[in-house]
Every structure is written in structure tokens, then in C-alpha cells.
């Protein structure tokens, strides 16, 4: 069982992971609120040499589903550039949010745009690391909030060997029950490549993407441990920094 957390100190990601006793860490390769192009990390060799595994989370503004060319085109480029930066650090994948469109009438186009992301990159030799599509908590026209929407998305992206990242807070806040969630999502995607194991500050089906530590959140911690136990994938905590060590300790105690 590989368990770890999102890095809060990008300047020394391995040091952060070692302090937590993590087997896996997640980090950004650019400011997550920017369109910056990734730059070589000064500790790249140390990161690649470490036994701690790495996954990269893409920047938040990426929306490859968008029907707006001024958003979709730079999003496609950002995914490719950040995937290459992830590969340069030895990461096993790049997490990308499912994105959204402006109306229900555009949902089919949004799914098509996801397919075009993979199709066009395939012509260039594919992405440098696997792309792990993450379910999202909110948005009335989201590509990956509801599992029936994810099924429609997977009808298009599954043939390109797209990966899947299951976020427990997002599923809960998005209105999807966590009891049996691993079996339900694997029946759709055939896989779970990464788990973001987060509790939620808000109630079920709130649509709010606000993570909480296990002791303070609205999700039963035992249910979170069960997802961790059954998913068969690396687990990253994105819970608030002040309680992440306690969350990891809880998991280790209840998975032993």
C-alpha cells in the first residue's frame, strides 16, 4: 500500500515526503493558477533517484473539454508540456480535472474534445506520462462529476488508455455514494490509477470542492479507509496541511 500526500513545499518535495514517511507524493510543476510553462526543477535528479514515487497534478485552469478555442487550445498545450515535465521528474502520471462546458447542449462536444486531446497527441507519439482524469465535485455541465457522465466520457477516451484518479471528496460532494465506489467506478473505467483520499467540509451532494481532515470532515473516516484498502492504487491525501500527518497515521493504523 503506497500512501502519501500532496507536497506543500515544492522547493524540497522529497524532504517533505521523507518527513511524512510517505511512499508517494504529489506536486505541481507550475504555479497551479497560471499558464506558465514548466521549468527544470533544481532537485530533479534527487527526485528521480528517491524511492518515494511521484505523481504530478496539472494546473487548475486547464479545461480541455471547453468549446472556447481560447481556453481549449492552451489547455491542450499545457497538458502536453506538464506531462513532459512530469516525465522529466520520473512521475508515473499527470492528474487532469475533467473540466466542463457552458451548457448541457455542449456536453457531447466536450466529450469529443477530450477524445481529440488524445487523438492529436497520439499523432505526436503520445503523452510523456499517462493522463489520469480526475472526477470533479461541482459544475452543472461537468464532464466528470456524475458517474454516468464519466461512462460517456470513457466511451471516447478509454481506447486511448486514459487513466483515472478517484477523489473521494469530489465524489461525495458531487452526489455519488462512497459505499461500493471502487467497484462502481472500475465497472465504468476498468481501472483506478490513483486515489485522492480526502474528507469533505460540506455535506453530501453539496457540489462544493472543499477538502477536510478526517477528524473534521463529513465523511466517515472508516469509509475512507475502506476506499483506500480496496482501490488497489497509490493514495494521495490533499487534506489541510495542519492535519495531514494525523490523517496518514489514522490510515496506517486502520490498514494494518
mmCIF file of C-alpha atoms in Angstrom:
data_model
loop_
_atom_site.group_PDB
_atom_site.id
_atom_site.type_symbol
_atom_site.label_atom_id
_atom_site.label_comp_id
_atom_site.label_asym_id
_atom_site.label_seq_id
_atom_site.Cartn_x
_atom_site.Cartn_y
_atom_site.Cartn_z
ATOM 1 C CA UNK A 1 0.000 0.000 0.000
ATOM 2 C CA UNK A 2 1.599 3.264 -1.169
ATOM 3 C CA UNK A 3 0.302 6.230 0.822
ATOM 4 C CA UNK A 4 1.397 9.839 0.853
ATOM 5 C CA UNK A 5 0.283 13.422 0.389
ATOM 6 C CA UNK A 6 0.357 16.462 -1.829
ATOM 7 C CA UNK A 7 3.575 18.416 -1.386
ATOM 8 C CA UNK A 8 3.217 21.821 0.273
ATOM 9 C CA UNK A 9 6.870 22.744 -0.285
ATOM 10 C CA UNK A 10 7.676 22.380 -3.969
ATOM 11 C CA UNK A 11 11.260 23.533 -3.346
ATOM 12 C CA UNK A 12 12.031 20.284 -1.480
ATOM 13 C CA UNK A 13 9.375 17.690 -2.352
ATOM 14 C CA UNK A 14 11.392 14.657 -1.305
ATOM 15 C CA UNK A 15 12.256 16.236 2.047
ATOM 16 C CA UNK A 16 8.548 16.831 2.601
ATOM 17 C CA UNK A 17 7.754 13.226 1.740
ATOM 18 C CA UNK A 18 10.502 11.858 3.969
ATOM 19 C CA UNK A 19 9.268 13.916 6.919
ATOM 20 C CA UNK A 20 5.807 12.383 6.498
ATOM 21 C CA UNK A 21 7.151 8.884 5.933
ATOM 22 C CA UNK A 22 5.345 8.862 2.579
ATOM 23 C CA UNK A 23 5.742 6.207 -0.087
ATOM 24 C CA UNK A 24 4.298 8.520 -2.742
ATOM 25 C CA UNK A 25 3.939 12.290 -3.159
ATOM 26 C CA UNK A 26 2.088 14.620 -5.492
ATOM 27 C CA UNK A 27 3.307 18.030 -6.651
ATOM 28 C CA UNK A 28 2.762 20.740 -9.246
ATOM 29 C CA UNK A 29 5.328 21.599 -11.908
ATOM 30 C CA UNK A 30 3.996 25.162 -12.373
ATOM 31 C CA UNK A 31 2.022 27.660 -10.293
ATOM 32 C CA UNK A 32 -1.380 25.914 -10.378
ATOM 33 C CA UNK A 33 -3.219 29.176 -11.066
ATOM 34 C CA UNK A 34 -1.020 30.152 -14.027
ATOM 35 C CA UNK A 35 -0.384 29.380 -17.682
ATOM 36 C CA UNK A 36 3.364 29.313 -17.036
ATOM 37 C CA UNK A 37 5.476 26.809 -18.919
ATOM 38 C CA UNK A 38 7.279 24.306 -16.676
ATOM 39 C CA UNK A 39 10.923 24.992 -15.896
ATOM 40 C CA UNK A 40 13.526 22.340 -14.942
ATOM 41 C CA UNK A 41 13.326 21.557 -11.224
ATOM 42 C CA UNK A 42 16.624 22.251 -9.412
ATOM 43 C CA UNK A 43 16.302 18.961 -7.496
ATOM 44 C CA UNK A 44 15.247 16.852 -10.482
ATOM 45 C CA UNK A 45 17.996 14.262 -10.035
ATOM 46 C CA UNK A 46 17.218 13.854 -6.329
ATOM 47 C CA UNK A 47 13.503 13.474 -7.090
ATOM 48 C CA UNK A 48 14.149 10.834 -9.763
ATOM 49 C CA UNK A 49 16.596 8.921 -7.556
ATOM 50 C CA UNK A 50 14.334 8.812 -4.499
ATOM 51 C CA UNK A 51 12.422 5.623 -3.643
ATOM 52 C CA UNK A 52 9.407 7.865 -2.988
ATOM 53 C CA UNK A 53 7.116 7.675 -6.019
ATOM 54 C CA UNK A 54 5.836 10.835 -7.665
ATOM 55 C CA UNK A 55 2.661 11.903 -9.439
ATOM 56 C CA UNK A 56 2.097 15.419 -10.820
ATOM 57 C CA UNK A 57 -1.127 17.415 -10.608
ATOM 58 C CA UNK A 58 -1.789 19.691 -13.571
ATOM 59 C CA UNK A 59 -2.641 23.369 -13.152
ATOM 60 C CA UNK A 60 -6.234 24.191 -12.285
ATOM 61 C CA UNK A 61 -7.233 26.409 -15.199
ATOM 62 C CA UNK A 62 -6.791 23.611 -17.762
ATOM 63 C CA UNK A 63 -10.090 22.708 -19.427
ATOM 64 C CA UNK A 64 -9.609 20.535 -22.486
ATOM 65 C CA UNK A 65 -13.375 19.964 -22.776
ATOM 66 C CA UNK A 66 -14.110 23.637 -23.412
ATOM 67 C CA UNK A 67 -15.738 24.683 -26.682
ATOM 68 C CA UNK A 68 -13.932 28.026 -26.386
ATOM 69 C CA UNK A 69 -10.826 27.851 -28.595
ATOM 70 C CA UNK A 70 -9.020 30.443 -26.455
ATOM 71 C CA UNK A 71 -9.269 28.115 -23.469
ATOM 72 C CA UNK A 72 -9.159 24.680 -25.110
ATOM 73 C CA UNK A 73 -6.072 25.211 -27.266
ATOM 74 C CA UNK A 74 -3.763 26.482 -24.487
ATOM 75 C CA UNK A 75 -5.183 23.731 -22.272
ATOM 76 C CA UNK A 76 -4.077 21.061 -24.738
ATOM 77 C CA UNK A 77 -0.623 22.582 -24.924
ATOM 78 C CA UNK A 78 -0.390 22.837 -21.130
ATOM 79 C CA UNK A 79 -1.289 19.169 -20.686
ATOM 80 C CA UNK A 80 1.455 18.113 -23.106
ATOM 81 C CA UNK A 81 4.069 20.405 -21.529
ATOM 82 C CA UNK A 82 3.219 19.411 -17.961
ATOM 83 C CA UNK A 83 3.181 15.727 -18.906
ATOM 84 C CA UNK A 84 6.709 16.124 -20.269
ATOM 85 C CA UNK A 85 7.798 17.944 -17.106
ATOM 86 C CA UNK A 86 6.295 15.102 -15.063
ATOM 87 C CA UNK A 87 8.254 12.561 -17.101
ATOM 88 C CA UNK A 88 11.433 14.577 -16.564
ATOM 89 C CA UNK A 89 10.943 14.073 -12.809
ATOM 90 C CA UNK A 90 10.186 10.361 -13.129
ATOM 91 C CA UNK A 91 6.481 10.735 -12.289
ATOM 92 C CA UNK A 92 4.053 7.916 -13.056
ATOM 93 C CA UNK A 93 1.245 10.178 -14.249
ATOM 94 C CA UNK A 94 -0.325 13.617 -14.673
ATOM 95 C CA UNK A 95 -3.674 14.283 -12.991
ATOM 96 C CA UNK A 96 -6.058 16.435 -15.060
ATOM 97 C CA UNK A 97 -9.524 17.564 -13.974
ATOM 98 C CA UNK A 98 -12.416 16.517 -16.200
ATOM 99 C CA UNK A 99 -13.374 20.092 -16.990
ATOM 100 C CA UNK A 100 -16.739 21.485 -18.006
ATOM 101 C CA UNK A 101 -18.718 23.176 -20.758
ATOM 102 C CA UNK A 102 -21.177 26.091 -20.677
ATOM 103 C CA UNK A 103 -24.461 24.229 -21.218
ATOM 104 C CA UNK A 104 -25.931 20.753 -21.448
ATOM 105 C CA UNK A 105 -26.092 21.239 -25.207
ATOM 106 C CA UNK A 106 -22.272 21.348 -25.286
ATOM 107 C CA UNK A 107 -21.619 18.201 -23.227
ATOM 108 C CA UNK A 108 -21.278 15.949 -26.265
ATOM 109 C CA UNK A 109 -18.820 18.421 -27.799
ATOM 110 C CA UNK A 110 -16.881 18.474 -24.542
ATOM 111 C CA UNK A 111 -16.540 14.704 -24.602
ATOM 112 C CA UNK A 112 -15.447 14.876 -28.240
ATOM 113 C CA UNK A 113 -12.817 17.445 -27.283
ATOM 114 C CA UNK A 114 -11.383 15.056 -24.702
ATOM 115 C CA UNK A 115 -11.080 12.449 -27.429
ATOM 116 C CA UNK A 116 -9.329 14.942 -29.697
ATOM 117 C CA UNK A 117 -6.778 15.670 -26.949
ATOM 118 C CA UNK A 118 -5.624 12.061 -27.043
ATOM 119 C CA UNK A 119 -6.090 11.588 -30.786
ATOM 120 C CA UNK A 120 -3.940 14.578 -31.710
ATOM 121 C CA UNK A 121 -1.250 13.764 -29.182
ATOM 122 C CA UNK A 122 -1.168 10.180 -30.415
ATOM 123 C CA UNK A 123 -0.079 11.549 -33.805
ATOM 124 C CA UNK A 124 2.881 13.151 -31.986
ATOM 125 C CA UNK A 125 3.879 9.929 -30.221
ATOM 126 C CA UNK A 126 1.547 10.179 -27.233
ATOM 127 C CA UNK A 127 1.934 11.862 -23.859
ATOM 128 C CA UNK A 128 5.177 11.523 -21.932
ATOM 129 C CA UNK A 129 3.299 10.058 -18.932
ATOM 130 C CA UNK A 130 -0.215 8.632 -18.574
ATOM 131 C CA UNK A 131 -3.009 11.201 -18.224
ATOM 132 C CA UNK A 132 -5.151 10.465 -15.151
ATOM 133 C CA UNK A 133 -8.595 12.071 -15.467
ATOM 134 C CA UNK A 134 -9.997 13.137 -12.088
ATOM 135 C CA UNK A 135 -13.667 13.260 -11.117
ATOM 136 C CA UNK A 136 -14.870 16.692 -10.016
ATOM 137 C CA UNK A 137 -17.184 17.915 -7.260
ATOM 138 C CA UNK A 138 -19.225 20.660 -8.864
ATOM 139 C CA UNK A 139 -20.455 22.223 -12.053
ATOM 140 C CA UNK A 140 -23.816 21.675 -13.697
ATOM 141 C CA UNK A 141 -22.156 20.926 -17.029
ATOM 142 C CA UNK A 142 -19.137 18.991 -15.782
ATOM 143 C CA UNK A 143 -17.527 16.164 -17.733
ATOM 144 C CA UNK A 144 -16.698 14.071 -14.659
ATOM 145 C CA UNK A 145 -18.969 14.930 -11.730
ATOM 146 C CA UNK A 146 -21.514 12.127 -12.109
ATOM 147 C CA UNK A 147 -20.550 8.564 -12.859
ATOM 148 C CA UNK A 148 -22.985 8.314 -15.773
ATOM 149 C CA UNK A 149 -21.130 11.275 -17.327
ATOM 150 C CA UNK A 150 -17.807 9.537 -16.709
ATOM 151 C CA UNK A 151 -19.192 6.481 -18.515
ATOM 152 C CA UNK A 152 -19.979 8.602 -21.583
ATOM 153 C CA UNK A 153 -16.510 10.159 -21.399
ATOM 154 C CA UNK A 154 -14.883 6.730 -21.135
ATOM 155 C CA UNK A 155 -16.682 5.539 -24.245
ATOM 156 C CA UNK A 156 -14.421 8.038 -26.052
ATOM 157 C CA UNK A 157 -11.172 8.174 -24.050
ATOM 158 C CA UNK A 158 -10.979 4.540 -22.969
ATOM 159 C CA UNK A 159 -9.498 3.451 -26.274
ATOM 160 C CA UNK A 160 -6.530 5.780 -25.656
ATOM 161 C CA UNK A 161 -5.698 4.059 -22.349
ATOM 162 C CA UNK A 162 -6.649 7.101 -20.280
ATOM 163 C CA UNK A 163 -6.082 6.654 -16.564
ATOM 164 C CA UNK A 164 -8.480 7.535 -13.745
ATOM 165 C CA UNK A 165 -7.991 9.394 -10.458
ATOM 166 C CA UNK A 166 -10.767 8.912 -7.891
ATOM 167 C CA UNK A 167 -11.210 11.832 -5.483
ATOM 168 C CA UNK A 168 -13.389 10.853 -2.504
ATOM 169 C CA UNK A 169 -14.298 14.431 -1.532
ATOM 170 C CA UNK A 170 -15.293 15.196 -5.112
ATOM 171 C CA UNK A 171 -17.427 12.058 -5.420
ATOM 172 C CA UNK A 172 -19.165 12.729 -2.074
ATOM 173 C CA UNK A 173 -19.740 16.437 -2.718
ATOM 174 C CA UNK A 174 -20.755 15.618 -6.286
ATOM 175 C CA UNK A 175 -23.567 13.346 -5.121
ATOM 176 C CA UNK A 176 -22.029 9.896 -5.602
ATOM 177 C CA UNK A 177 -22.183 7.458 -2.667
ATOM 178 C CA UNK A 178 -18.818 6.162 -1.437
ATOM 179 C CA UNK A 179 -20.148 2.770 -0.324
ATOM 180 C CA UNK A 180 -19.054 0.445 -3.123
ATOM 181 C CA UNK A 181 -17.491 3.326 -5.058
ATOM 182 C CA UNK A 182 -14.405 1.351 -6.089
ATOM 183 C CA UNK A 183 -16.425 -1.398 -7.761
ATOM 184 C CA UNK A 184 -18.770 1.138 -9.358
ATOM 185 C CA UNK A 185 -16.031 3.225 -10.955
ATOM 186 C CA UNK A 186 -13.993 0.194 -12.030
ATOM 187 C CA UNK A 187 -17.101 -1.131 -13.784
ATOM 188 C CA UNK A 188 -17.016 2.066 -15.859
ATOM 189 C CA UNK A 189 -13.310 2.724 -16.402
ATOM 190 C CA UNK A 190 -11.834 -0.705 -15.741
ATOM 191 C CA UNK A 191 -9.196 0.933 -13.543
ATOM 192 C CA UNK A 192 -8.253 3.278 -10.733
ATOM 193 C CA UNK A 193 -4.706 4.570 -11.135
ATOM 194 C CA UNK A 194 -4.671 6.980 -8.176
ATOM 195 C CA UNK A 195 -6.874 7.890 -5.213
ATOM 196 C CA UNK A 196 -7.161 11.385 -3.767
ATOM 197 C CA UNK A 197 -8.339 10.392 -0.299
ATOM 198 C CA UNK A 198 -9.966 13.495 1.146
ATOM 199 C CA UNK A 199 -12.799 14.172 3.537
ATOM 200 C CA UNK A 200 -15.242 16.995 2.802
ATOM 201 C CA UNK A 201 -16.034 20.166 4.725
ATOM 202 C CA UNK A 202 -19.512 20.146 3.178
ATOM 203 C CA UNK A 203 -22.431 17.763 3.113
ATOM 204 C CA UNK A 204 -23.199 15.068 0.554
ATOM 205 C CA UNK A 205 -24.191 16.437 -2.896
ATOM 206 C CA UNK A 206 -23.210 19.997 -1.939
ATOM 207 C CA UNK A 207 -21.223 20.493 -5.148
ATOM 208 C CA UNK A 208 -18.502 22.167 -3.062
ATOM 209 C CA UNK A 209 -14.850 21.214 -3.576
ATOM 210 C CA UNK A 210 -13.564 21.877 -0.062
ATOM 211 C CA UNK A 211 -11.343 19.247 1.487
ATOM 212 C CA UNK A 212 -11.221 18.464 5.204
ATOM 213 C CA UNK A 213 -9.078 16.377 7.525
ATOM 214 C CA UNK A 214 -10.571 13.052 8.517
ATOM 215 C CA UNK A 215 -11.453 14.096 12.079
ATOM 216 C CA UNK A 216 -13.293 17.255 10.999
ATOM 217 C CA UNK A 217 -14.926 16.183 7.744
ATOM 218 C CA UNK A 218 -18.424 14.959 6.916
ATOM 219 C CA UNK A 219 -17.265 11.586 5.503
ATOM 220 C CA UNK A 220 -16.936 8.615 7.869
ATOM 221 C CA UNK A 221 -13.156 8.023 8.225
ATOM 222 C CA UNK A 222 -13.736 4.262 8.245
ATOM 223 C CA UNK A 223 -15.340 4.590 4.819
ATOM 224 C CA UNK A 224 -12.285 6.488 3.570
ATOM 225 C CA UNK A 225 -10.046 3.724 4.915
ATOM 226 C CA UNK A 226 -12.185 1.161 3.078
ATOM 227 C CA UNK A 227 -11.740 3.031 -0.216
ATOM 228 C CA UNK A 228 -8.001 3.101 0.427
ATOM 229 C CA UNK A 229 -7.995 -0.619 1.224
ATOM 230 C CA UNK A 230 -9.958 -1.734 -1.836
ATOM 231 C CA UNK A 231 -8.825 0.596 -4.622
ATOM 232 C CA UNK A 232 -5.524 -1.176 -5.280
ATOM 233 C CA UNK A 233 -3.857 2.113 -6.250
ATOM 234 C CA UNK A 234 -1.468 4.684 -4.766
ATOM 235 C CA UNK A 235 -3.203 7.042 -2.328
ATOM 236 C CA UNK A 236 -2.555 10.790 -2.026
ATOM 237 C CA UNK A 237 -4.023 12.921 0.757
ATOM 238 C CA UNK A 238 -4.879 16.507 -0.194
ATOM 239 C CA UNK A 239 -6.289 17.309 3.235
ATOM 240 C CA UNK A 240 -5.353 20.549 5.077
ATOM 241 C CA UNK A 241 -1.654 20.662 5.960
ATOM 242 C CA UNK A 242 -2.069 21.041 9.713
ATOM 243 C CA UNK A 243 -3.795 17.657 9.994
ATOM 244 C CA UNK A 244 -2.281 15.606 7.179
ATOM 245 C CA UNK A 245 0.180 13.754 9.461
ATOM 246 C CA UNK A 246 -2.714 12.674 11.695
ATOM 247 C CA UNK A 247 -4.696 11.566 8.631
ATOM 248 C CA UNK A 248 -1.779 9.414 7.464
ATOM 249 C CA UNK A 249 -1.399 7.955 10.958
ATOM 250 C CA UNK A 250 -5.118 7.080 11.009
ATOM 251 C CA UNK A 251 -4.825 5.275 7.693
ATOM 252 C CA UNK A 252 -1.770 3.286 8.720
ATOM 253 C CA UNK A 253 -3.480 2.251 11.941
ATOM 254 C CA UNK A 254 -6.663 1.146 10.199
ATOM 255 C CA UNK A 255 -4.974 -0.579 7.263
ATOM 256 C CA UNK A 256 -2.605 -2.638 9.369
#
